[in-house]
XYZ file of C-alpha atoms in Angstrom:
682
model
C 0.000 0.000 0.000
C 1.401 3.431 -0.924
C 1.997 6.059 1.730
C -0.922 8.103 0.381
C -3.420 5.290 0.806
C -1.919 4.282 4.119
C -2.512 7.817 5.401
C -5.947 7.950 3.792
C -7.325 4.767 5.317
C -5.659 5.377 8.678
C -7.324 8.787 8.864
C -10.634 7.366 7.665
C -10.501 4.750 10.413
C -9.791 7.462 12.970
C -12.765 9.499 11.719
C -15.026 6.478 12.188
C -13.827 5.755 15.712
C -13.881 9.440 16.663
C -17.504 9.779 15.573
C -18.491 6.521 17.266
C -16.907 7.648 20.535
C -18.541 11.074 20.430
C -21.970 9.852 19.351
C -22.081 7.196 22.060
C -20.751 9.422 24.826
C -22.880 12.354 23.719
C -26.030 10.241 23.705
C -25.374 9.176 27.291
C -24.566 12.709 28.455
C -27.499 14.325 26.628
C -29.903 11.803 28.147
C -28.544 11.902 31.693
C -28.025 15.666 31.833
C -31.352 16.437 30.158
C -30.234 18.390 27.108
C -33.436 20.176 26.010
C -35.274 18.202 23.338
C -32.952 15.207 23.195
C -35.561 12.706 24.390
C -37.922 13.722 21.580
C -35.279 13.894 18.852
C -34.676 11.155 16.320
C -32.565 10.440 13.273
C -29.886 12.932 12.328
C -31.158 15.445 14.873
C -30.547 12.985 17.706
C -27.079 12.191 16.385
C -26.332 15.894 16.033
C -27.327 16.640 19.616
C -25.206 13.723 20.811
C -22.230 15.110 18.902
C -22.713 18.543 20.473
C -23.028 17.233 24.018
C -19.939 15.061 23.676
C -17.811 17.956 22.456
C -19.229 20.123 25.235
C -18.709 17.743 28.164
C -16.066 15.133 27.370
C -13.021 17.441 27.082
C -13.059 18.662 30.682
C -14.067 15.225 31.956
C -11.118 13.638 30.157
C -8.771 16.314 31.455
C -9.796 15.518 35.027
C -9.580 11.760 34.438
C -6.226 12.154 32.693
C -4.689 13.412 35.911
C -4.950 9.808 37.092
C -3.187 8.503 33.992
C -3.716 7.578 30.360
C -5.641 4.398 31.212
C -8.131 6.308 33.364
C -8.670 8.890 30.617
C -9.205 6.375 27.813
C -11.331 4.110 30.005
C -13.685 6.945 30.919
C -14.201 7.798 27.249
C -14.837 4.152 26.384
C -17.239 3.457 29.247
C -19.366 6.537 28.568
C -19.399 5.845 24.825
C -20.536 2.240 25.253
C -23.168 3.316 27.778
C -24.769 5.679 25.282
C -24.665 3.673 22.060
C -27.830 1.589 22.685
C -29.978 4.672 23.265
C -28.452 6.355 20.245
C -29.206 3.428 17.941
C -32.776 3.115 19.181
C -33.390 6.778 18.460
C -31.801 6.839 15.021
C -33.602 3.836 13.539
C -33.149 2.483 10.010
C -32.000 5.029 7.384
C -34.274 5.617 4.397
C -33.169 6.630 0.899
C -32.952 10.299 1.773
C -30.877 9.547 4.851
C -28.615 7.315 2.779
C -28.102 10.162 0.305
C -27.110 12.533 3.100
C -24.731 9.914 4.481
C -23.122 9.702 1.041
C -22.672 13.487 1.040
C -21.151 13.290 4.520
C -18.744 10.577 3.401
C -17.732 12.651 0.390
C -16.945 15.580 2.683
C -14.747 13.311 4.802
C -12.873 12.194 1.690
C -12.285 15.804 0.616
C -11.056 16.709 4.086
C -8.607 13.802 4.207
C -7.257 14.490 0.722
C -6.629 18.111 1.680
C -4.774 17.112 4.845
C -2.495 14.175 4.099
C 0.860 14.128 2.299
C 0.844 13.636 -1.469
C 3.601 11.585 -3.143
C 5.383 13.813 -5.630
C 8.661 13.537 -7.582
C 10.277 10.941 -5.350
C 9.181 12.614 -2.141
C 6.177 13.874 -0.195
C 4.327 17.158 -0.674
C 2.962 18.658 2.532
C -0.428 20.310 2.804
C -0.437 23.944 3.894
C -2.613 22.787 6.788
C 0.346 21.219 8.565
C 1.275 24.697 9.779
C -1.415 24.073 12.399
C -1.450 20.280 12.382
C 2.110 19.934 13.620
C 0.765 21.412 16.864
C -2.351 19.214 16.763
C -0.260 16.076 16.253
C 2.270 17.006 18.939
C -0.480 17.684 21.463
C -2.155 14.389 20.594
C 0.873 12.167 21.107
C 2.017 14.113 24.158
C -1.311 13.465 25.908
C -1.413 9.856 24.686
C 1.939 9.332 26.415
C 1.794 11.550 29.496
C -1.966 12.019 30.066
C -3.001 15.442 31.396
C -1.638 17.984 31.773
C 0.840 16.986 29.049
C 4.498 17.848 28.983
C 5.673 20.456 26.506
C 6.439 18.276 23.450
C 8.627 20.964 21.902
C 10.719 21.960 24.942
C 12.205 19.733 27.629
C 11.530 21.060 31.128
C 10.635 18.198 33.485
C 9.574 20.574 36.243
C 6.754 22.051 34.143
C 3.773 20.905 32.086
C 2.418 22.548 28.951
C 0.575 25.810 29.557
C -1.900 25.609 26.706
C -5.587 25.050 25.976
C -5.193 21.374 25.118
C -8.647 19.913 25.902
C -9.502 19.019 22.299
C -6.462 16.795 22.136
C -7.705 14.664 25.014
C -10.265 13.477 22.458
C -7.770 12.897 19.662
C -5.402 11.202 22.127
C -8.096 8.657 23.029
C -8.677 8.015 19.327
C -4.927 7.716 18.787
C -4.504 5.219 21.628
C -7.143 2.873 20.218
C -6.394 3.278 16.511
C -2.643 2.933 16.999
C -3.304 -0.397 18.700
C -5.891 -1.576 16.152
C -4.236 -0.676 12.842
C -1.070 1.305 13.528
C -2.511 4.777 13.052
C -0.298 7.680 14.086
C -1.131 10.749 16.142
C -1.386 12.885 13.010
C -4.180 10.658 11.674
C -6.222 11.125 14.846
C -5.601 14.868 14.613
C -6.668 14.918 10.947
C -9.934 13.238 11.947
C -10.820 16.273 14.029
C -11.519 18.324 10.902
C -14.411 16.113 9.749
C -15.801 15.900 13.270
C -15.751 19.690 13.573
C -17.541 20.113 10.238
C -20.398 17.797 11.221
C -20.655 19.368 14.671
C -20.846 22.903 13.275
C -23.780 21.870 11.091
C -25.482 20.300 14.119
C -24.907 23.477 16.134
C -26.438 25.713 13.476
C -29.466 23.427 13.267
C -30.035 23.643 17.032
C -29.536 27.404 17.170
C -31.816 27.920 14.185
C -34.586 25.904 15.782
C -34.365 27.819 19.076
C -33.558 31.339 17.858
C -37.031 32.314 16.677
C -35.417 33.931 13.629
C -37.782 32.181 11.216
C -40.842 33.511 13.055
C -39.324 36.964 13.561
C -39.325 37.664 9.816
C -42.499 35.679 9.082
C -40.756 33.270 6.744
C -42.862 31.973 3.879
C -40.957 28.684 3.931
C -42.921 27.516 6.963
C -41.726 24.218 8.356
C -39.696 23.333 5.265
C -36.250 22.120 6.307
C -33.534 24.776 6.048
C -30.741 22.197 5.860
C -29.755 22.803 2.221
C -29.410 26.560 2.670
C -27.702 26.002 6.012
C -25.035 23.857 4.377
C -24.828 26.342 1.531
C -24.075 29.202 3.924
C -21.539 27.154 5.877
C -19.707 26.633 2.583
C -19.753 30.344 1.685
C -17.133 32.981 2.428
C -17.297 36.749 2.372
C -15.780 38.932 -0.337
C -12.149 38.191 0.553
C -11.545 37.068 -3.013
C -11.661 40.690 -4.210
C -8.751 42.075 -2.131
C -6.890 38.772 -2.502
C -7.070 39.073 -6.302
C -5.830 42.653 -6.118
C -2.857 41.534 -4.015
C -2.214 38.601 -6.356
C -1.929 40.985 -9.301
C 0.799 42.790 -7.342
C 2.548 39.501 -6.593
C 1.743 39.715 -2.869
C -1.145 37.275 -2.476
C -1.346 35.612 0.949
C -1.536 31.834 1.230
C -5.222 31.911 2.175
C -7.790 34.430 0.878
C -9.039 35.534 4.313
C -5.594 36.529 5.612
C -5.411 39.741 3.563
C -6.530 41.435 6.810
C -7.091 40.353 10.407
C -9.007 37.344 9.269
C -12.650 36.422 9.538
C -12.074 32.705 9.075
C -14.571 30.913 6.863
C -16.480 28.006 8.392
C -14.681 25.625 6.045
C -11.296 26.938 7.146
C -12.322 26.859 10.798
C -13.138 23.156 10.572
C -10.027 22.334 8.543
C -7.450 24.470 10.332
C -8.679 24.871 13.905
C -11.238 22.242 14.951
C -10.461 22.983 18.612
C -11.810 26.526 18.257
C -14.939 25.159 16.555
C -15.380 22.720 19.453
C -15.032 25.577 21.953
C -17.743 27.563 20.165
C -19.986 24.503 20.291
C -19.330 23.975 23.998
C -20.172 27.600 24.784
C -23.493 27.482 22.933
C -24.412 24.097 24.434
C -24.026 25.746 27.836
C -26.333 28.590 26.835
C -28.908 26.253 25.275
C -28.991 24.171 28.467
C -29.917 27.239 30.532
C -32.195 29.022 28.073
C -35.982 28.964 28.102
C -38.357 27.419 27.194
C -36.533 24.481 28.805
C -37.700 23.993 32.376
C -35.090 24.674 35.082
C -33.288 21.485 36.101
C -30.139 21.023 38.228
C -28.857 18.529 35.672
C -28.962 21.180 32.967
C -26.986 23.500 35.225
C -24.404 20.718 35.546
C -24.414 20.305 31.754
C -23.807 24.032 31.329
C -21.022 23.988 33.914
C -19.241 21.158 32.119
C -19.733 22.892 28.771
C -18.357 26.245 29.932
C -15.357 24.529 31.553
C -14.678 22.615 28.339
C -14.913 25.820 26.310
C -12.163 27.369 28.428
C -9.766 24.466 27.897
C -10.667 24.082 24.223
C -9.950 27.718 23.359
C -9.224 30.455 25.854
C -10.143 33.029 23.200
C -13.592 31.577 22.587
C -14.012 31.348 26.363
C -13.456 35.106 26.613
C -16.329 35.672 24.221
C -18.517 33.212 26.108
C -17.741 34.917 29.429
C -18.578 38.346 28.009
C -21.819 36.979 26.546
C -22.730 35.359 29.870
C -22.110 38.647 31.706
C -24.376 40.530 29.306
C -27.072 37.859 29.536
C -26.859 37.878 33.331
C -27.483 41.627 33.311
C -30.483 41.134 31.005
C -31.901 38.409 33.264
C -31.587 40.640 36.323
C -33.191 43.598 34.543
C -36.118 41.342 33.588
C -36.310 40.019 37.178
C -35.640 36.434 36.123
C -33.738 35.734 39.301
C -34.035 31.956 39.164
C -32.542 31.869 35.681
C -29.813 34.271 36.781
C -29.016 31.989 39.710
C -28.765 29.037 37.333
C -26.313 30.941 35.128
C -24.199 31.913 38.141
C -24.237 28.331 39.429
C -23.119 27.042 36.028
C -20.295 29.570 36.013
C -19.208 28.507 39.494
C -19.236 24.835 38.483
C -17.214 25.660 35.377
C -14.609 27.397 37.522
C -14.364 24.327 39.768
C -14.104 21.863 36.875
C -11.518 23.965 35.036
C -9.508 24.891 38.154
C -6.768 22.235 37.713
C -6.180 23.334 34.122
C -6.312 27.020 35.075
C -3.682 26.420 37.758
C -1.364 24.978 35.106
C -1.848 27.926 32.763
C -1.659 30.681 35.370
C 1.332 29.039 37.003
C 3.344 29.409 33.774
C 2.754 33.133 33.256
C 5.891 34.535 31.588
C 5.349 38.162 32.561
C 4.304 39.211 29.050
C 0.789 40.624 28.757
C -1.163 38.081 26.651
C -3.793 40.649 25.582
C -3.216 44.211 24.394
C -5.401 47.095 23.270
C -5.259 47.631 19.521
C -7.734 48.725 16.892
C -8.417 45.995 14.383
C -6.673 46.419 11.024
C -5.153 49.729 12.151
C -2.241 49.139 9.755
C -4.582 49.556 6.793
C -4.944 53.301 7.346
C -2.212 54.783 5.108
C -1.548 57.844 7.315
C -2.250 59.198 10.784
C -4.307 62.309 11.481
C -2.982 64.898 13.914
C -6.406 65.231 15.515
C -6.940 62.147 17.757
C -10.716 62.210 17.326
C -10.427 62.390 13.548
C -7.804 59.647 13.566
C -10.051 57.379 15.649
C -12.976 58.073 13.313
C -10.836 57.203 10.296
C -9.742 53.943 11.906
C -13.342 53.037 12.749
C -14.406 53.776 9.170
C -11.685 51.537 7.740
C -12.587 48.827 10.241
C -16.259 48.964 9.235
C -15.449 48.810 5.520
C -13.167 45.816 6.036
C -15.913 44.077 8.026
C -18.374 44.595 5.162
C -15.914 43.023 2.714
C -15.104 40.132 5.030
C -18.707 39.253 5.885
C -20.073 39.753 2.362
C -23.406 37.971 1.952
C -23.682 37.666 5.729
C -23.455 41.436 6.232
C -26.214 41.852 3.663
C -28.339 39.148 5.272
C -27.868 40.556 8.763
C -29.046 44.011 7.730
C -32.033 42.591 5.832
C -33.011 40.428 8.810
C -33.017 43.225 11.375
C -34.840 45.649 9.088
C -37.661 43.113 8.898
C -37.528 41.561 12.365
C -37.067 44.525 14.681
C -37.648 43.593 18.309
C -39.158 40.266 17.231
C -35.609 39.010 16.821
C -35.167 39.204 20.601
C -38.229 37.227 21.673
C -36.431 33.987 22.535
C -33.527 33.500 24.904
C -31.337 32.081 22.157
C -32.287 34.965 19.877
C -31.127 37.384 22.564
C -27.963 35.377 23.256
C -27.055 35.505 19.563
C -27.309 39.301 19.671
C -25.288 39.557 22.876
C -22.612 37.169 21.631
C -22.287 39.110 18.377
C -21.958 42.367 20.332
C -19.286 40.854 22.598
C -17.552 39.443 19.534
C -17.330 42.791 17.758
C -16.377 44.697 20.897
C -13.517 42.383 21.887
C -12.369 41.580 18.364
C -12.289 45.212 17.287
C -10.294 46.694 20.165
C -8.227 43.894 21.736
C -5.647 41.538 20.281
C -3.589 38.634 21.558
C 0.172 39.117 21.653
C 1.336 35.481 21.436
C 2.585 35.002 17.851
C -0.688 35.798 16.011
C -3.852 37.720 16.832
C -5.761 34.527 17.566
C -8.081 36.424 19.895
C -9.209 38.774 17.141
C -9.593 35.927 14.655
C -11.401 33.363 16.804
C -13.651 35.658 18.819
C -15.418 36.605 15.576
C -16.902 33.103 15.365
C -19.701 34.337 17.641
C -20.593 37.134 15.230
C -20.309 34.733 12.301
C -22.735 32.346 14.003
C -25.332 35.032 14.590
C -24.991 36.427 11.074
C -25.383 32.971 9.532
C -28.651 32.406 11.421
C -29.952 35.849 10.487
C -28.928 35.463 6.833
C -30.644 32.086 6.662
C -33.834 33.635 8.028
C -33.607 36.508 5.550
C -33.197 34.120 2.618
C -36.134 31.945 3.691
C -38.300 35.035 4.130
C -37.503 36.208 0.602
C -35.663 39.296 1.839
C -32.611 38.776 -0.361
C -33.145 36.842 -3.567
C -36.829 37.644 -4.107
C -36.425 41.430 -4.154
C -35.351 43.077 -7.381
C -33.318 45.752 -5.624
C -31.160 43.180 -3.878
C -31.211 40.097 -6.068
C -28.155 41.025 -8.127
C -26.097 42.214 -5.145
C -26.945 39.142 -3.060
C -26.270 36.758 -5.942
C -22.905 38.343 -6.698
C -21.904 38.236 -3.023
C -22.843 34.582 -2.791
C -21.029 33.613 -5.997
C -17.857 35.381 -4.869
C -18.200 33.677 -1.499
C -18.427 30.264 -3.126
C -15.491 30.954 -5.458
C -13.333 31.544 -2.399
C -13.572 27.898 -1.283
C -12.065 26.087 -4.316
C -9.312 28.716 -4.362
C -8.620 27.966 -0.700
C -8.482 24.241 -1.461
C -6.061 24.852 -4.321
C -3.803 26.969 -2.118
C -3.915 24.393 0.671
C -2.454 21.805 -1.690
C 0.015 24.043 -3.548
C 1.087 26.985 -1.379
C 3.276 25.169 1.130
C 6.819 26.402 0.393
C 9.112 23.572 -0.639
C 11.392 22.258 -3.363
C 12.490 18.876 -4.711
C 14.991 18.300 -1.892
C 12.468 19.294 0.785
C 10.015 16.726 -0.554
C 12.709 14.026 -0.553
C 13.586 14.913 3.037
C 9.912 14.696 3.997
C 9.820 11.102 2.775
C 13.107 10.067 4.347
C 12.387 11.765 7.677
C 9.032 10.026 7.772
C 10.796 6.680 7.344
C 13.342 7.601 10.009
C 10.685 8.499 12.559
C 8.694 5.380 11.690
C 11.818 3.349 12.458
C 12.352 5.242 15.712
C 8.745 4.690 16.727
C 9.244 0.951 16.317
C 12.598 0.830 18.088
C 12.519 3.370 20.918
C 10.440 3.269 24.062
C 7.394 5.492 24.329
C 8.365 8.821 25.813
C 11.885 8.873 24.379
C 13.390 12.215 23.458
C 15.062 12.884 20.119
C 16.590 16.046 18.751
C 16.588 17.372 15.216
C 18.011 20.738 14.265
C 16.097 23.350 16.310
C 14.508 26.007 14.145
C 13.239 29.534 14.618
C 10.103 28.863 12.552
C 8.667 25.325 12.469
C 10.116 21.843 12.710
C 7.290 20.243 10.764
C 8.476 16.694 10.255
C 9.680 16.303 13.827
C 6.213 17.036 15.229
C 4.178 15.450 12.463
C 5.926 12.104 12.043
C 7.506 11.516 15.437
C 6.178 10.714 18.880
C 9.184 12.118 20.669
C 9.635 15.250 22.710
C 12.750 17.346 22.174
C 15.152 19.486 24.132
C 13.770 22.194 21.846
C 11.983 21.467 18.572
C 11.445 25.005 17.332
C 10.830 28.488 18.663
C 7.194 28.695 17.580
C 5.904 25.494 19.169
C 8.069 25.746 22.295
C 6.653 29.204 23.014
C 3.129 28.142 22.146
C 3.172 25.466 24.841
C 4.379 27.868 27.513
C 8.187 27.998 27.502
C 9.743 31.384 28.244
C 11.143 33.357 25.327
C 14.693 33.720 26.687
C 14.858 30.021 27.653
C 13.857 28.930 24.161
C 16.361 31.192 22.431
C 19.143 30.087 24.778
C 18.389 26.403 24.187
C 18.320 26.860 20.404
C 21.680 28.628 20.536
C 23.102 25.829 22.692
C 21.990 22.966 20.442
C 22.355 24.479 16.972
C 26.142 23.858 16.764
C 25.509 20.093 16.957
C 23.921 20.390 13.502
C 25.795 23.352 12.042
C 29.363 23.413 13.345
C 32.111 21.143 12.053
C 34.091 21.858 15.235
C 31.503 20.282 17.560
C 33.060 17.095 18.955
C 31.418 13.742 19.588
C 32.014 14.286 23.309
C 30.134 17.605 23.199
C 27.240 15.981 21.356
C 27.095 13.192 23.947
C 27.220 15.717 26.794
C 24.230 17.607 25.389
C 22.353 14.340 24.864
C 22.940 13.391 28.497
C 22.035 16.864 29.784
C 18.613 16.798 28.144
C 18.121 13.018 28.414
C 18.103 12.654 24.645
C 18.199 9.222 23.063
C 19.914 10.714 20.057
C 19.975 13.131 17.133
C 18.267 13.138 13.740
C 20.614 14.690 11.178
C 19.519 15.524 7.634
C 21.142 16.763 4.445
C 19.857 20.228 5.359
C 22.245 20.278 8.320
C 25.780 21.537 7.517
C 27.465 18.726 9.506
C 25.770 16.030 7.404
C 28.526 15.774 4.784
C 31.447 17.513 6.510
C 34.462 15.146 6.608
C 35.616 16.305 10.063
C 32.201 16.624 11.742
C 31.247 14.525 14.747
C 28.832 12.462 12.624
C 31.807 10.784 10.917
C 32.974 9.409 14.264
C 29.801 7.465 15.046
C 27.855 4.870 13.091
C 24.195 5.757 12.521
C 21.513 3.450 13.864
C 19.380 4.349 10.849
C 20.607 5.728 7.555
C 19.087 6.760 4.251
C 20.691 8.893 1.543
C 19.659 12.167 3.191
C 18.714 11.318 6.803
C 20.624 9.607 9.604
C 19.743 8.761 13.194
C 22.477 8.649 15.834
C 21.629 7.029 19.180
C 23.570 7.278 22.431
C 23.881 4.584 25.122
C 24.085 7.253 27.825
C 20.449 8.121 27.192
C 19.129 4.567 26.881
C 17.232 4.657 30.183
C 14.228 6.927 29.873
C 11.778 8.207 32.446
C 8.092 8.324 31.600
C 5.620 9.260 34.318
C 8.221 8.267 36.890
C 8.850 4.792 35.423
C 12.249 3.785 34.067
C 12.016 2.251 30.617
C 14.719 0.583 28.525
C 15.255 1.706 24.952
C 14.318 -1.009 22.496
C 17.258 -0.054 20.266
C 20.294 -1.674 21.886
C 22.319 -2.027 18.691
C 23.102 1.626 18.264
C 26.230 0.950 16.238
C 24.458 -1.047 13.533
C 23.052 0.969 10.666
C 19.516 0.129 9.539
C 19.116 1.035 5.901
C 15.852 2.606 4.832
C 13.631 0.396 2.707
């Protein structure tokens, strides 16, 4: 079987197990915690609710269980999943022809997702997807948790006294999938991580269906579609983008096109890109809204729903701290509205859910807060301020100019959704606020715009400004769907051409994004050859070294993609980006990179110095490639030691001094005793 098909079927198997685990566990949790409407739901709706409840509750539950070890974490997921499967199957029943057709569409979407994610064989090597920029982190988090449970160690920076300070809850799910699938058919952590994209896509559709049903948006605009299912238009809007294609094309003509259309400005990430690139942020959004749905009327107050909301809010925090900020702001606004309307019992339920969330998330919060580096993680900044070509001397005029630019950029980025939102509120008026979920959508959109417009995160990218906008995107999708069904867009002559053009441009964005995902990753013929040979080297290491071993490749200032994607080994320092992302201090990372770089770059580094560094950081060895200057230097240390694995462009050097490894306090022997015997790549 070729590497492409091996990756394809391994990922497909992980998707199947991931969905089975979530559907079973979610069915049990939705039933026991009384998710509103679950008992009366059937078919796809029942499966969708189960998916939502699993993503809302399991992450924090697995984090707490993982503190007792990997076995406890995986066992909890398995027990809950098996407990819920019978009820799920009884509710779904036998699929009819229409259901079978939808299942075929779902399968096709999984295939597209996998093909976009996995490596493609090309010219004697492997071509990476652009998506691995994020998936190296997803894969590293997955295998780190599968080996160390929670909280995981920093896979990209060796510091035994600390654990990773990161929102890692989503990877408790992928780690459970990895543990089972690796045992069943040899799947790797990256395959379990890839599976998250399909899961996120299905869950986002389920979320929109639940919010649509409870928002009252259809009734607010007196839709003429009545009870006709909105599913086709809902999928259509999830597949649409804004008008990013216009500025992207302009930049492309100047030779400055970004790798994805939405990154021409502080991005409003399309739903397709959210599922493909950052399924953990999608899961956090889902968890937040599950918490609100559990507490919203017309559902009768129930302590079990308060518990459901508490678990969901806690999960949201550990899935994405940026989404959690939006959820907290929304909850504060809703609490104020409840108090103004003298709904004290509902307000008490919201406060109780918040208190429970704080208790459930406390162990994770202690890990994150305990690793504060002294740098402010959030800063005040006007969104897209760099797009104003000059600064006005008058501060008020300058602020007005910035706000005008910001508003214009928003209109371009939201496209059809901006048009639909305006049309909806012109028709709905106060009717759009009649239900709790309708009000929560408004409040979440307001919080989204307020935070996303004037605050930004300082760690590497403005993830806060990018991810917080998912709340506004959710509300605008629901409102646009209502406007379309009410004939407010495509049935009115004054708007039909504008709406149609916006939608067509939005759809054209997606195939362009897919094309860029498969072609825009920067590489060359040698890089692709190294991808293939490094994959084989790490596959050999995985079979011959104990779990939890540490290996070191050349540390980089950007990304060490192959090390995180193909291996299951932590490093003294893998690269600056990932080491910082998981909580290591800036000066420590730079110092470690400077200390280890000569092993790969300096011909004067001796074998004794290499062995000393290996012992200092408890490394089992070094992975040296043709990209490293010492690889073919006649006087370098690599000529004084026989590689344990060798291919034309990659070698692995192991050291006896690091043969005994410590994993969770247990001493393990390396399974590669013959370090002086070279193993040629197949």
